[in-house]
mmCIF file of C-alpha atoms and ligand atoms in Angstrom:
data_model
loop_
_atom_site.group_PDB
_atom_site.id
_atom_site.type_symbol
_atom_site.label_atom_id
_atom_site.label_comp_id
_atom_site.label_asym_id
_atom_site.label_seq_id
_atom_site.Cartn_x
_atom_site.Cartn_y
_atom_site.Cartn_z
ATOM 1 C CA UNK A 4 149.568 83.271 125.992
ATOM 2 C CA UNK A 5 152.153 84.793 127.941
ATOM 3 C CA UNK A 6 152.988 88.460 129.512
ATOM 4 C CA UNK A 7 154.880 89.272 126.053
ATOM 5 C CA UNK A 8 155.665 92.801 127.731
ATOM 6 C CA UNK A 9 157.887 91.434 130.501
ATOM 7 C CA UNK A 10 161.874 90.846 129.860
ATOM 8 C CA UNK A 11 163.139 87.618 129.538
ATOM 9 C CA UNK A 12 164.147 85.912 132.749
ATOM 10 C CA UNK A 13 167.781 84.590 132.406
ATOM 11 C CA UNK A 14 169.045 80.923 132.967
ATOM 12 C CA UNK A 15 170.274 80.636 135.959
ATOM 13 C CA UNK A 16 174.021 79.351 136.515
ATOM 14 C CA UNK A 17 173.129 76.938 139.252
ATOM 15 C CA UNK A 18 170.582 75.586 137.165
ATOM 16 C CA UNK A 19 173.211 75.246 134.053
ATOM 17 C CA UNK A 20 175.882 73.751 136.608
ATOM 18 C CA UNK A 21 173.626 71.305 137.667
ATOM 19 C CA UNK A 22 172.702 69.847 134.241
ATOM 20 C CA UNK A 23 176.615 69.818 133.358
ATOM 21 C CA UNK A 24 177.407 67.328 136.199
ATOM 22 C CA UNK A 25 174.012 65.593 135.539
ATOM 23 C CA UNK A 26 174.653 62.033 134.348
ATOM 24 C CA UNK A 27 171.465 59.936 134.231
ATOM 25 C CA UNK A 28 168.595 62.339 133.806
ATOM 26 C CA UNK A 29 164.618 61.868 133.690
ATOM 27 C CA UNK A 30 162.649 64.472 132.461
ATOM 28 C CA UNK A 31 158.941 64.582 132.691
ATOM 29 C CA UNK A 32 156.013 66.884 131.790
ATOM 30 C CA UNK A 33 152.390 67.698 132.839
ATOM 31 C CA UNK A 34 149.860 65.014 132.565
ATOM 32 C CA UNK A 35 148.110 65.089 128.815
ATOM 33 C CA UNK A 36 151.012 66.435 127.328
ATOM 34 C CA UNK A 37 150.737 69.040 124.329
ATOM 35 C CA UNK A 38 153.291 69.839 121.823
ATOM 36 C CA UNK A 39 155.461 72.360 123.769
ATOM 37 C CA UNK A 40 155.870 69.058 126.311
ATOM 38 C CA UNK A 41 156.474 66.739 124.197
ATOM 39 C CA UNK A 42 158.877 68.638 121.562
ATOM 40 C CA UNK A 43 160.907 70.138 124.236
ATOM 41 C CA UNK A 44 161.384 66.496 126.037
ATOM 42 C CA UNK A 45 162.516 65.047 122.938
ATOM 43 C CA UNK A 46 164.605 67.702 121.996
ATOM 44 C CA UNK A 47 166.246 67.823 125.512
ATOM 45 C CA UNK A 48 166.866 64.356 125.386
ATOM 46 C CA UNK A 49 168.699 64.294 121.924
ATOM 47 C CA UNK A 50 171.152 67.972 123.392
ATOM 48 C CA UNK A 51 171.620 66.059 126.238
ATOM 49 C CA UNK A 52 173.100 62.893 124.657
ATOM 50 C CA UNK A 53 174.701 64.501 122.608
ATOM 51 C CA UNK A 54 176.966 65.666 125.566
ATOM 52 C CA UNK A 55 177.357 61.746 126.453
ATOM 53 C CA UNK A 56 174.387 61.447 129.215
ATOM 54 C CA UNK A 57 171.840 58.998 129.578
ATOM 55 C CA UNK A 58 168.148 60.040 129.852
ATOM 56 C CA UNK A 59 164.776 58.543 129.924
ATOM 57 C CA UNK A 60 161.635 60.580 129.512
ATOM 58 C CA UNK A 61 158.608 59.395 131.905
ATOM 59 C CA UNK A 62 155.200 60.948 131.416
ATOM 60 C CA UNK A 63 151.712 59.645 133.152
ATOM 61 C CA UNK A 64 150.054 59.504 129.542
ATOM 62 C CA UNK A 65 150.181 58.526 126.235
ATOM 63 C CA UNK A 66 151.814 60.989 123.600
ATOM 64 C CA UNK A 67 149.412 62.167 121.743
ATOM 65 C CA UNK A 68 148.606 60.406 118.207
ATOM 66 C CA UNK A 69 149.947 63.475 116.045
ATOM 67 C CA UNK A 70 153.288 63.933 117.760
ATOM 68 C CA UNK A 71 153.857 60.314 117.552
ATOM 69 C CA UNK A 72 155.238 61.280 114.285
ATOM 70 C CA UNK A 73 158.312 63.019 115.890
ATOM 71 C CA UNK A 74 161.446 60.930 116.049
ATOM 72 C CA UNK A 75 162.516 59.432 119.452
ATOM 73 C CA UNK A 76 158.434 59.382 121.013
ATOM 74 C CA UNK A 77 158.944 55.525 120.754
ATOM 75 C CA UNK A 78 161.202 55.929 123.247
ATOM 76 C CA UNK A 79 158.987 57.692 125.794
ATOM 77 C CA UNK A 80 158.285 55.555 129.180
ATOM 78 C CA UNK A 81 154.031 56.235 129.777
ATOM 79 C CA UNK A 82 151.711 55.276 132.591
ATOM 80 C CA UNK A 83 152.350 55.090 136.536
ATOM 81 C CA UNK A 84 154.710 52.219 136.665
ATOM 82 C CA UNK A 85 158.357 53.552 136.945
ATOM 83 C CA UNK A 86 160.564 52.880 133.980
ATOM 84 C CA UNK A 87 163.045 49.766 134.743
ATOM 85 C CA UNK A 88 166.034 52.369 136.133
ATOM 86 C CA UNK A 89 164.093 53.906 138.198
ATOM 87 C CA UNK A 90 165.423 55.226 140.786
ATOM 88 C CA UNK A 91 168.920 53.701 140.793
ATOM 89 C CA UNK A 92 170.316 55.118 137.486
ATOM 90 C CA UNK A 93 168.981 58.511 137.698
ATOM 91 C CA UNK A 94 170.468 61.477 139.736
ATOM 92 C CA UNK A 95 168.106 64.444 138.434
ATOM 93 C CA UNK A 96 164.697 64.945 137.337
ATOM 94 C CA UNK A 97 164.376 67.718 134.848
ATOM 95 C CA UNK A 98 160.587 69.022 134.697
ATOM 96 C CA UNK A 99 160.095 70.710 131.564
ATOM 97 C CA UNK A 100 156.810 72.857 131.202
ATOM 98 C CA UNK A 101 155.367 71.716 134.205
ATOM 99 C CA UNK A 102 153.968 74.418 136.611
ATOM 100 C CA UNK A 103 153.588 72.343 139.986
ATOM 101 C CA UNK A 104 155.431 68.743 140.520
ATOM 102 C CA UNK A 105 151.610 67.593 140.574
ATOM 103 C CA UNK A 106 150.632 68.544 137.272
ATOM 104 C CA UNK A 107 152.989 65.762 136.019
ATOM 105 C CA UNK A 108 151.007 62.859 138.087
ATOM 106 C CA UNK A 109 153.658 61.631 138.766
ATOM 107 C CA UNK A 110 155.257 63.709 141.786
ATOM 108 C CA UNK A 111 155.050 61.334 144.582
ATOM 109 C CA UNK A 112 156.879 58.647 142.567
ATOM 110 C CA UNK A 113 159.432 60.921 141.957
ATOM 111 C CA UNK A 114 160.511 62.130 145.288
ATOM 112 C CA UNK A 115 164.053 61.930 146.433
ATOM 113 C CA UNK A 116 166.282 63.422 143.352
ATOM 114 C CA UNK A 117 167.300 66.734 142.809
ATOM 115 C CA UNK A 118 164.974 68.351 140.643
ATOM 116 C CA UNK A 119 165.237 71.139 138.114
ATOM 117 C CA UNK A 120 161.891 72.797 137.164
ATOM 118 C CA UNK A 121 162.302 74.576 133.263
ATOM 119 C CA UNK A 122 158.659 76.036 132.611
ATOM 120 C CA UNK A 123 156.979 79.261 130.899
ATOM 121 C CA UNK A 124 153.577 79.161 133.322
ATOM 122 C CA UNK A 125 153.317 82.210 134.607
ATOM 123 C CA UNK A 126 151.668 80.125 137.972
ATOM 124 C CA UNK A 127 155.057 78.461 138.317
ATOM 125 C CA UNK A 128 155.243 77.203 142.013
ATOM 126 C CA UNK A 129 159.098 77.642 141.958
ATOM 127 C CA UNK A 130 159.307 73.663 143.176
ATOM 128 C CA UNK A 131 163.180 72.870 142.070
ATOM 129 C CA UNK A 132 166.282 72.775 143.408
ATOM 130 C CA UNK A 133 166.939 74.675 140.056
ATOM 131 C CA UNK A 134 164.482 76.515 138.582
ATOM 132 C CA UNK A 135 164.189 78.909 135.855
ATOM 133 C CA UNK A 136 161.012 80.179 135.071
ATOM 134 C CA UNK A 137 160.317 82.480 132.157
ATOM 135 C CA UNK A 138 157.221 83.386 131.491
ATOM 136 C CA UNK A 139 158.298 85.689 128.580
ATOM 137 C CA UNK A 140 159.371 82.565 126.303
ATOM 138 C CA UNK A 141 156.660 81.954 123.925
ATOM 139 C CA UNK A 142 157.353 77.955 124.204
ATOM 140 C CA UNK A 143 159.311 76.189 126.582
ATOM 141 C CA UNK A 144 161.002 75.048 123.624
ATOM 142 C CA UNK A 145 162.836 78.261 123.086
ATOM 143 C CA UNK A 146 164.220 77.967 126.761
ATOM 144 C CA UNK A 147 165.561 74.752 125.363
ATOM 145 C CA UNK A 148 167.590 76.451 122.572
ATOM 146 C CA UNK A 149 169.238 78.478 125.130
ATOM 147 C CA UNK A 150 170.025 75.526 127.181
ATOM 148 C CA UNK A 151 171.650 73.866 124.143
ATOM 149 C CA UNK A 152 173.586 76.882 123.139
ATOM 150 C CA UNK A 153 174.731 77.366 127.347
ATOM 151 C CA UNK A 154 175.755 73.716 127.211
ATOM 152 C CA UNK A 155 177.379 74.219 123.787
ATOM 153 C CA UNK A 156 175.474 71.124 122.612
ATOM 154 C CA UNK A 157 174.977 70.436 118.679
ATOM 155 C CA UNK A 158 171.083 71.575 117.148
ATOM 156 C CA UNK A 159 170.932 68.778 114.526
ATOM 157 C CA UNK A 160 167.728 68.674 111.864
ATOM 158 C CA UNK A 161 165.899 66.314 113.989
ATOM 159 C CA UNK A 162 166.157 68.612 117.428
ATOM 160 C CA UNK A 163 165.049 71.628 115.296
ATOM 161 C CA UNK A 164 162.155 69.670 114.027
ATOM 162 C CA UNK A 165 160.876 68.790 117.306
ATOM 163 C CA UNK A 166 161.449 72.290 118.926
ATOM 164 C CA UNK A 167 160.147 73.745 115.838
ATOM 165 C CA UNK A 168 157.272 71.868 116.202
ATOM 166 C CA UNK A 169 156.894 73.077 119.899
ATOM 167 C CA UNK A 170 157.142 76.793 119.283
ATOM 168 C CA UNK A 171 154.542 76.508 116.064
ATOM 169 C CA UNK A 172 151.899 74.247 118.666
ATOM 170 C CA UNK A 173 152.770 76.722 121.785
ATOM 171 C CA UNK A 174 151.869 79.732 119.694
ATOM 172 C CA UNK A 175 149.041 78.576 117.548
ATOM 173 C CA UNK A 176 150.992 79.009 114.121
ATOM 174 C CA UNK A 177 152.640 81.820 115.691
ATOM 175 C CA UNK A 178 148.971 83.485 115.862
ATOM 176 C CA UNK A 179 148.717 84.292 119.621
ATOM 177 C CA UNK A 180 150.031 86.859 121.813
ATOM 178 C CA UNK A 181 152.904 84.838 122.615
ATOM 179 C CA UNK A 182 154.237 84.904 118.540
ATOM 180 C CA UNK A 183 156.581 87.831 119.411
ATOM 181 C CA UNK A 184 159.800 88.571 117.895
ATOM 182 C CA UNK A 185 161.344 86.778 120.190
ATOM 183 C CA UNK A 186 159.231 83.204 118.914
ATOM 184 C CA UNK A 187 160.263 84.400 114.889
ATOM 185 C CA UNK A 188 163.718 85.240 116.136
ATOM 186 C CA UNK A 189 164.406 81.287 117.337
ATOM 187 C CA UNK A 190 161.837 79.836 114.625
ATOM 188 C CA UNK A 191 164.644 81.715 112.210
ATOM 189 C CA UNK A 192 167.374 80.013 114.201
ATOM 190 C CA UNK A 193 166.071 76.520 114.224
ATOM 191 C CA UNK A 194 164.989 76.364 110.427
ATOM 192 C CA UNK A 195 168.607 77.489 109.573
ATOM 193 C CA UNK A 196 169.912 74.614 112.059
ATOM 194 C CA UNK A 197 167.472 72.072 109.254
ATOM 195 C CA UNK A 198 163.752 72.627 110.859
ATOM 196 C CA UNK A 199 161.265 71.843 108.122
ATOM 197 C CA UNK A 200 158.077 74.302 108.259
ATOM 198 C CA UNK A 201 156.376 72.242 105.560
ATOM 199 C CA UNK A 202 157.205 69.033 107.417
ATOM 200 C CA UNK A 203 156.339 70.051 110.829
ATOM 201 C CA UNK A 204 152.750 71.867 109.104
ATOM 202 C CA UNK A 205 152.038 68.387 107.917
ATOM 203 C CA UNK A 206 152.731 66.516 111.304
ATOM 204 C CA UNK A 207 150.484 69.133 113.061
ATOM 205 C CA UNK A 208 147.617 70.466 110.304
ATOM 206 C CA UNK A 209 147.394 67.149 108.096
ATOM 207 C CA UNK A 210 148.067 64.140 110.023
ATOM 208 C CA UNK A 211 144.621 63.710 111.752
ATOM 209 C CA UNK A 212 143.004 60.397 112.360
ATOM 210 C CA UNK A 213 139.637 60.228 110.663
ATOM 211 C CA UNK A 214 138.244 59.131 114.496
ATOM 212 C CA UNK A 215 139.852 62.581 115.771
ATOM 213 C CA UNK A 216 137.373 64.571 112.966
ATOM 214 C CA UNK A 217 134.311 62.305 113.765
ATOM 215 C CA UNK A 218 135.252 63.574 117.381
ATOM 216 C CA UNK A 219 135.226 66.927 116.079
ATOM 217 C CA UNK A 220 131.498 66.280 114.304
ATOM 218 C CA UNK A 221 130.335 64.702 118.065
ATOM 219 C CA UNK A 222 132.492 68.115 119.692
ATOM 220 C CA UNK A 223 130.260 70.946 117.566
ATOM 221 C CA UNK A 224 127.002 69.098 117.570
ATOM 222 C CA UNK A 225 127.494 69.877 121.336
ATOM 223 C CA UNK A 226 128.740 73.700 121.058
ATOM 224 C CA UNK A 227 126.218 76.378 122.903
ATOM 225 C CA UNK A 228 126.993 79.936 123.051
ATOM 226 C CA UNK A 229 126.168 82.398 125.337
ATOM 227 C CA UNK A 230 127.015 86.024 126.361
ATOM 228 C CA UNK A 231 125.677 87.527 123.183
ATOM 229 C CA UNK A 232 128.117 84.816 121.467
ATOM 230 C CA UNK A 233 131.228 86.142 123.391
ATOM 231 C CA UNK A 234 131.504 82.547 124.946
ATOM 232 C CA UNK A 235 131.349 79.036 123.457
ATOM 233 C CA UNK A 236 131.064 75.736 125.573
ATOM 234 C CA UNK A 237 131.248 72.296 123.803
ATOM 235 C CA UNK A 238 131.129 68.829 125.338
ATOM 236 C CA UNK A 239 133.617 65.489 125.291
ATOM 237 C CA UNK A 240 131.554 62.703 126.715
ATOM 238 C CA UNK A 241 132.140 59.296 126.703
ATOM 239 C CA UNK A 242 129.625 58.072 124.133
ATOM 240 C CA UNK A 243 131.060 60.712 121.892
ATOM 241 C CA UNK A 244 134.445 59.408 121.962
ATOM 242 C CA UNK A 245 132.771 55.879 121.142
ATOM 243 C CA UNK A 246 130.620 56.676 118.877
ATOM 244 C CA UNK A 247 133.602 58.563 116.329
ATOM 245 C CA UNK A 248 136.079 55.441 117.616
ATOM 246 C CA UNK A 249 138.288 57.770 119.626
ATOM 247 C CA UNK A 250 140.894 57.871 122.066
ATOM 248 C CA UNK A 251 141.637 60.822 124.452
ATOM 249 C CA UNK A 252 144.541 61.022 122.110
ATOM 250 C CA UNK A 253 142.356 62.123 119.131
ATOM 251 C CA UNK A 254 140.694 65.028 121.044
ATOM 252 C CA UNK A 255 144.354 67.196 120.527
ATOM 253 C CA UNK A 256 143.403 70.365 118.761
ATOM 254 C CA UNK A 257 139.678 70.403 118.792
ATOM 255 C CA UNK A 258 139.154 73.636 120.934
ATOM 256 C CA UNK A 259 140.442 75.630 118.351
ATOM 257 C CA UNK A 260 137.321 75.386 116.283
ATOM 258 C CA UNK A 261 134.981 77.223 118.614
ATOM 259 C CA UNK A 262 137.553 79.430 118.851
ATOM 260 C CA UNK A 263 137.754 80.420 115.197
ATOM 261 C CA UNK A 264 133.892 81.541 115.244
ATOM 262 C CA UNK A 265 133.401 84.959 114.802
ATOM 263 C CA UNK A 266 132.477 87.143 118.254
ATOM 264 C CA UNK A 267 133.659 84.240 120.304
ATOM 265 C CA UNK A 268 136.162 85.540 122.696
ATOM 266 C CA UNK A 269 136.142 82.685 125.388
ATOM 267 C CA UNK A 270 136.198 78.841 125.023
ATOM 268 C CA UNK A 271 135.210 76.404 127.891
ATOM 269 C CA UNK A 272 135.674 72.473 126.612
ATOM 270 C CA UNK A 273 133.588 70.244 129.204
ATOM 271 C CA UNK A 274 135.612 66.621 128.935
ATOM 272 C CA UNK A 275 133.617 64.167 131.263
ATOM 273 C CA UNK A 276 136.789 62.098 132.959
ATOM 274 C CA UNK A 277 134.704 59.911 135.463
ATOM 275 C CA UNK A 278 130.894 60.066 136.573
ATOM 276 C CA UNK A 279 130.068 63.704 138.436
ATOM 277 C CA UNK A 280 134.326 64.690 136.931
ATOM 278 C CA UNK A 281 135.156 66.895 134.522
ATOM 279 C CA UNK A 282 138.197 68.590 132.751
ATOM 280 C CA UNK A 283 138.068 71.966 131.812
ATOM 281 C CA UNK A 284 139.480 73.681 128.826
ATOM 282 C CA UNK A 285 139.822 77.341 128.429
ATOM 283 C CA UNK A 286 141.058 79.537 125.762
ATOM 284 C CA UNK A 287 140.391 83.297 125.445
ATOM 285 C CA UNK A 288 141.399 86.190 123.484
ATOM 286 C CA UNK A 289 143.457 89.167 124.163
ATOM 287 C CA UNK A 290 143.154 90.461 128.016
ATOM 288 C CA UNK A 291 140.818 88.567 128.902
ATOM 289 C CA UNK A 292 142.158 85.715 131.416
ATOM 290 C CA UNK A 293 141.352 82.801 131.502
ATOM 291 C CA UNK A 294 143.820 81.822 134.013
ATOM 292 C CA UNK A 295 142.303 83.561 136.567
ATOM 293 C CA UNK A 296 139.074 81.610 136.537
ATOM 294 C CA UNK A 297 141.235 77.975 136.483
ATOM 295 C CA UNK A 298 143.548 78.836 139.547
ATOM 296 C CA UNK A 299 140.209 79.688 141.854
ATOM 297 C CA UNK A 300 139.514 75.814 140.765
ATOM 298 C CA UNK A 301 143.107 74.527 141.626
ATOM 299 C CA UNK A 302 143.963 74.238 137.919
ATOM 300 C CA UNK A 303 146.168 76.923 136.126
ATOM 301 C CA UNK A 304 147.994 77.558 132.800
ATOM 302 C CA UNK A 305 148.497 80.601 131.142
ATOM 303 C CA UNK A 306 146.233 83.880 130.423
ATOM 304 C CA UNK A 307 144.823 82.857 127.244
ATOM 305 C CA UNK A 308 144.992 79.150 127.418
ATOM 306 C CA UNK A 309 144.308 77.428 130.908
ATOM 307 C CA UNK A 310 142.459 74.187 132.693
ATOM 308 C CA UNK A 311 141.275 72.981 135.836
ATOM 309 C CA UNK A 312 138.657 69.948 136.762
ATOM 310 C CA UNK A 313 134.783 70.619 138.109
ATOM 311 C CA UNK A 314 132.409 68.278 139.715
ATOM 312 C CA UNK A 315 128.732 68.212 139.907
ATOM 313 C CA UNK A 316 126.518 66.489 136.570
ATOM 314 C CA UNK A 317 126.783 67.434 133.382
ATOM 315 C CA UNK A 318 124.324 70.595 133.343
ATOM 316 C CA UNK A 319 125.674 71.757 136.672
ATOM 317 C CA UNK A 320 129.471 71.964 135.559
ATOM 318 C CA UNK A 321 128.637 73.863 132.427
ATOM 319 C CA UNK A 322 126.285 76.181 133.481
ATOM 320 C CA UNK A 323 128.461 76.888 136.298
ATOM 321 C CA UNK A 324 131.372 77.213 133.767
ATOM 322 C CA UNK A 325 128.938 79.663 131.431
ATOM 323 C CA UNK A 326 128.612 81.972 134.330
ATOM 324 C CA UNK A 327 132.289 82.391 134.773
ATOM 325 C CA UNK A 328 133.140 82.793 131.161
ATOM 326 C CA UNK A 329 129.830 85.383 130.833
ATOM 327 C CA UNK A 330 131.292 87.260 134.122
ATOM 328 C CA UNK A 331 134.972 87.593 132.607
ATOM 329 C CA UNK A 332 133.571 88.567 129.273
ATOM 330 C CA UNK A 333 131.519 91.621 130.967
ATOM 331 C CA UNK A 334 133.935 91.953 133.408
ATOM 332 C CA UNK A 335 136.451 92.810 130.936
ATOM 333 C CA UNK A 336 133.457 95.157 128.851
ATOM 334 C CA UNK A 337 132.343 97.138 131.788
HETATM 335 MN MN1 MN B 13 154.222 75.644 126.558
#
């Protein structure tokens, strides 16, 4: 997922400093949060309180159904209307894996605090008062086990859990690029501070709603491929979702099936958001990027797993997206 060769980028003092003399923190994430978001949020919040501070986590939407398993997601403020101390009891906003303050939804309503940007995206827009950006860290969650052990803060079972949980979703069961040494090296550290593998593997691999695998039926009954079977597109449409009884929340996951096919080396997922809108999923293999082909449509991510949004009808968006998967593929052949 990420530029494994480069060295880690170190946290920053200011940035360090800044969360010492913190008090009242929100942290927030990008909009349709995955598991490196919402484990590293909930394990921030539990090393932070631990050092005596307050904080509230605020994202635009709903925590996905699997990860509402985790301990603390209860507590998670969701949707556009600000939680009730907002603004007067916080003093800093901590964005955690969130590569632009827009990507959370939420970055107009959360002007006027100092803000301190922790992210992995290599398309980081360096937005913070504080930043620290490292692009090397195979989750966001492992920048978060350095922040606990900078602040001195306690790792309890439930923290590891949720980070655990981060760094296994972030690197695909530590099957992508980004499961380096580095990811086994902090997996080791949080299991010995009381993460469960077997626990966490059920929360993530066996806890899915039967509407999320009728989703999945509706999802491959829509998969094409093209470019000699390097690329596979699949469709999310609205009567889909209501035909399997389905939330947005059950659609977690399901791009790793076309993925799994043999030859396949790009993924495009076509989710219809509004009439003529669509959100675009993208997952590739290897050196071929994926990331390149969502910034040139404002969207962004990392090499091997990115997103942006298209417009046009159904057909239009995907055979546009087709092309672009088809011109990486041979790009990257030629
Ligand atoms: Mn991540």
């Amino acid at each position: 997922m990420n530029n494994t060769s480069q060295p880690p980028s170190p946290l920053p003092e200011d940035l360090l400093a800044c969360v010492r003399q913190s008090e009242r923190v929100l942290l927030t994430s990008h909009s349709n949060p995955d598991g490196d978001a919402i484990g590293s949020e909930l394990a921030t919040k539990r090393v932070l309180e631990s050092l005596g501070k307050q904080v509230t986590i605020w994202n635009l939407d709903p925590t996905p159904g699997i990860y509402q398993q985790l301990p603390g997601s209860e507590s998670i403020h969701v949707g556009s209307q600000p939680p009730a101390n907002w603004p007067e009891e916080i003093d800093t906003v901590i964005f955690i894996e969130c590569p632009t303050p827009d990507r959370s939804g939420l970055a107009e309503l959360l002007a006027g605090k100092t803000v301190v940007n922790i992210d992995h995206h290599l398309g980081n827009s360096f937005y913070g008062a504080h930043n620290w950006v490292d692009p090397a860290a195979p989750a966001v969650a492992c920048m978060v086990l350095e922040l606990a052990e900078a602040l001195h803060a306690a790792v309890d079972e439930t923290t590891a859990n949720s980070l655990f949980l981060a760094l296994v979703s972030d690197t695909g069961g530590f099957r992508f690029s980004n499961a380096t040494e580095r990811a086994f090296t902090n997996a080791r550290d949080l299991v010995a501070a009381g993460a469960s593998p077997e626990r966490v593997a059920h929360i993530l691999y066996e806890q899915r709603s039967e509407a999320s695998i009728r989703l999945l039926a509706e999802m491959l009954d829509s998969l094409q491929l093209a470019g000699n079977g390097a690329v596979a597109t699949a469709l999310l449409l609205p009567r889909m979702y209501e035909r399997a009884g389905a939330t947005h929340q059950d659609s977690e996951g399901l791009i790793d099936h076309p993925r799994s096919i043999a030859g396949v080396e790009v993924v495009g997922l076509i989710r219809q958001i509004e009439d003529g809108e669509f959100k675009i999923s993208l997952r590739s293999r290897g050196d071929l990027d994926v990331e390149s082909i969502a910034r040139r449509y404002s969207g962004g991510g990392h090499r091997n797993a990115a997103g942006c949004r298209m417009s046009g009808t159904e057909d239009q968006v995907r055979s546009t997206l087709v092309d672009e998967l088809e011109r990486l593929v041979s790009r990257a052949t030629d």
